[in-house]
């Protein structure tokens, strides 16, 4: 299931409703409806930040006309959630047993941690 995307602005935890993309060659910032997928070179913005965006002198802002709406869950999202809940609650779901600890292990070193054998009590 898709999680709710948050505004990219530092300190803002509001849900994203718009996507900001820069066209550097044209000195343009484009603010449009929230993209389907989060892209590495675009920014998700809440409504407040999408409407208040300013750009450097000489740049142009192309803004979506109309209101920004929060994305609604799709049928696919709801179906995936229902399937996950059903799978987790199945009584015949196989459960893997925890591995048995080795009895005669030797002291080893992994990175900065050291593995010690179990103490033997008499």
mmCIF file of C-alpha atoms in Angstrom:
data_model
loop_
_atom_site.group_PDB
_atom_site.id
_atom_site.type_symbol
_atom_site.label_atom_id
_atom_site.label_comp_id
_atom_site.label_asym_id
_atom_site.label_seq_id
_atom_site.Cartn_x
_atom_site.Cartn_y
_atom_site.Cartn_z
ATOM 1 C CA UNK A 1 0.000 0.000 0.000
ATOM 2 C CA UNK A 2 1.218 3.472 -0.820
ATOM 3 C CA UNK A 3 2.039 5.589 2.226
ATOM 4 C CA UNK A 4 0.984 9.225 2.466
ATOM 5 C CA UNK A 5 3.742 11.409 1.073
ATOM 6 C CA UNK A 6 4.742 14.419 3.148
ATOM 7 C CA UNK A 7 5.768 17.918 2.123
ATOM 8 C CA UNK A 8 9.472 18.129 1.207
ATOM 9 C CA UNK A 9 9.962 21.445 3.004
ATOM 10 C CA UNK A 10 12.060 21.108 6.149
ATOM 11 C CA UNK A 11 9.944 21.011 9.294
ATOM 12 C CA UNK A 12 6.644 20.619 7.454
ATOM 13 C CA UNK A 13 4.736 17.426 8.170
ATOM 14 C CA UNK A 14 1.644 18.231 6.110
ATOM 15 C CA UNK A 15 0.517 15.791 3.421
ATOM 16 C CA UNK A 16 1.763 16.578 -0.079
ATOM 17 C CA UNK A 17 -0.784 17.654 -2.699
ATOM 18 C CA UNK A 18 1.500 19.114 -5.392
ATOM 19 C CA UNK A 19 4.780 18.337 -7.140
ATOM 20 C CA UNK A 20 7.457 20.936 -7.885
ATOM 21 C CA UNK A 21 9.806 20.358 -10.806
ATOM 22 C CA UNK A 22 12.514 22.701 -12.081
ATOM 23 C CA UNK A 23 13.259 23.223 -15.769
ATOM 24 C CA UNK A 24 16.706 24.759 -15.377
ATOM 25 C CA UNK A 25 17.304 25.369 -19.097
ATOM 26 C CA UNK A 26 14.155 27.517 -19.258
ATOM 27 C CA UNK A 27 14.590 29.065 -15.772
ATOM 28 C CA UNK A 28 11.130 27.794 -14.869
ATOM 29 C CA UNK A 29 9.602 26.156 -11.808
ATOM 30 C CA UNK A 30 6.519 24.028 -12.509
ATOM 31 C CA UNK A 31 4.020 23.357 -9.705
ATOM 32 C CA UNK A 32 1.385 20.814 -10.651
ATOM 33 C CA UNK A 33 -0.824 18.135 -9.133
ATOM 34 C CA UNK A 34 0.902 15.477 -7.049
ATOM 35 C CA UNK A 35 2.810 13.083 -9.301
ATOM 36 C CA UNK A 36 1.874 9.416 -9.192
ATOM 37 C CA UNK A 37 5.389 8.434 -8.113
ATOM 38 C CA UNK A 38 8.012 10.342 -6.167
ATOM 39 C CA UNK A 39 10.859 11.250 -8.532
ATOM 40 C CA UNK A 40 14.426 12.011 -7.393
ATOM 41 C CA UNK A 41 14.546 15.488 -9.017
ATOM 42 C CA UNK A 42 11.114 16.716 -7.985
ATOM 43 C CA UNK A 43 9.715 17.873 -4.679
ATOM 44 C CA UNK A 44 6.385 17.104 -3.036
ATOM 45 C CA UNK A 45 4.690 20.148 -1.499
ATOM 46 C CA UNK A 46 1.688 20.738 0.753
ATOM 47 C CA UNK A 47 -0.956 23.193 -0.442
ATOM 48 C CA UNK A 48 0.413 26.092 1.592
ATOM 49 C CA UNK A 49 3.950 25.739 0.239
ATOM 50 C CA UNK A 50 2.729 25.086 -3.316
ATOM 51 C CA UNK A 51 0.754 28.343 -3.314
ATOM 52 C CA UNK A 52 3.462 30.424 -1.600
ATOM 53 C CA UNK A 53 6.419 29.233 -3.712
ATOM 54 C CA UNK A 54 8.731 32.010 -4.877
ATOM 55 C CA UNK A 55 11.578 31.727 -7.379
ATOM 56 C CA UNK A 56 14.733 33.750 -8.043
ATOM 57 C CA UNK A 57 14.519 36.970 -10.049
ATOM 58 C CA UNK A 58 14.367 36.189 -13.757
ATOM 59 C CA UNK A 59 12.677 32.825 -13.244
ATOM 60 C CA UNK A 60 9.074 32.012 -14.096
ATOM 61 C CA UNK A 61 6.563 29.942 -12.133
ATOM 62 C CA UNK A 62 4.051 27.813 -14.004
ATOM 63 C CA UNK A 63 1.303 26.847 -11.543
ATOM 64 C CA UNK A 64 -1.624 24.454 -11.809
ATOM 65 C CA UNK A 65 -4.928 26.338 -12.114
ATOM 66 C CA UNK A 66 -7.470 25.271 -9.553
ATOM 67 C CA UNK A 67 -7.294 23.656 -6.170
ATOM 68 C CA UNK A 68 -4.835 20.994 -5.131
ATOM 69 C CA UNK A 69 -6.575 17.914 -3.800
ATOM 70 C CA UNK A 70 -5.097 15.228 -1.580
ATOM 71 C CA UNK A 71 -4.870 11.920 -3.450
ATOM 72 C CA UNK A 72 -7.613 9.424 -2.653
ATOM 73 C CA UNK A 73 -6.711 5.795 -1.948
ATOM 74 C CA UNK A 74 -7.094 3.724 -5.079
ATOM 75 C CA UNK A 75 -8.839 0.381 -5.343
ATOM 76 C CA UNK A 76 -5.386 -1.204 -5.724
ATOM 77 C CA UNK A 77 -4.250 0.284 -2.392
ATOM 78 C CA UNK A 78 -7.339 -0.946 -0.570
ATOM 79 C CA UNK A 79 -7.108 -4.390 -2.167
ATOM 80 C CA UNK A 80 -3.433 -4.712 -1.197
ATOM 81 C CA UNK A 81 -4.227 -3.752 2.402
ATOM 82 C CA UNK A 82 -7.100 -6.231 2.613
ATOM 83 C CA UNK A 83 -4.915 -9.033 1.203
ATOM 84 C CA UNK A 84 -2.118 -8.273 3.691
ATOM 85 C CA UNK A 85 -4.550 -8.374 6.624
ATOM 86 C CA UNK A 86 -6.081 -11.637 5.390
ATOM 87 C CA UNK A 87 -2.641 -13.227 4.947
ATOM 88 C CA UNK A 88 -1.469 -12.185 8.422
ATOM 89 C CA UNK A 89 -4.609 -13.586 10.056
ATOM 90 C CA UNK A 90 -4.652 -16.984 8.353
ATOM 91 C CA UNK A 91 -4.639 -19.784 10.958
ATOM 92 C CA UNK A 92 -2.860 -22.194 8.592
ATOM 93 C CA UNK A 93 -0.064 -19.723 7.886
ATOM 94 C CA UNK A 94 3.304 -21.514 8.172
ATOM 95 C CA UNK A 95 5.498 -20.299 10.999
ATOM 96 C CA UNK A 96 9.225 -20.873 10.700
ATOM 97 C CA UNK A 97 10.837 -22.147 13.923
ATOM 98 C CA UNK A 98 13.682 -20.148 15.409
ATOM 99 C CA UNK A 99 17.098 -21.657 14.637
ATOM 100 C CA UNK A 100 18.744 -23.625 17.448
ATOM 101 C CA UNK A 101 21.913 -21.988 18.790
ATOM 102 C CA UNK A 102 25.087 -23.899 18.041
ATOM 103 C CA UNK A 103 26.505 -25.691 21.080
ATOM 104 C CA UNK A 104 30.231 -25.729 20.318
ATOM 105 C CA UNK A 105 30.830 -22.344 18.752
ATOM 106 C CA UNK A 106 34.251 -20.808 18.780
ATOM 107 C CA UNK A 107 35.071 -17.227 19.538
ATOM 108 C CA UNK A 108 34.964 -15.186 16.362
ATOM 109 C CA UNK A 109 35.275 -11.583 15.357
ATOM 110 C CA UNK A 110 32.889 -9.707 13.059
ATOM 111 C CA UNK A 111 33.765 -6.081 12.470
ATOM 112 C CA UNK A 112 34.171 -4.369 15.826
ATOM 113 C CA UNK A 113 31.969 -6.877 17.674
ATOM 114 C CA UNK A 114 33.200 -10.087 19.221
ATOM 115 C CA UNK A 115 31.202 -13.308 19.432
ATOM 116 C CA UNK A 116 31.828 -15.149 22.691
ATOM 117 C CA UNK A 117 30.911 -18.737 23.471
ATOM 118 C CA UNK A 118 28.182 -19.429 26.026
ATOM 119 C CA UNK A 119 29.629 -19.678 29.547
ATOM 120 C CA UNK A 120 29.804 -23.222 30.872
ATOM 121 C CA UNK A 121 28.593 -23.707 34.424
ATOM 122 C CA UNK A 122 29.617 -26.764 36.450
#
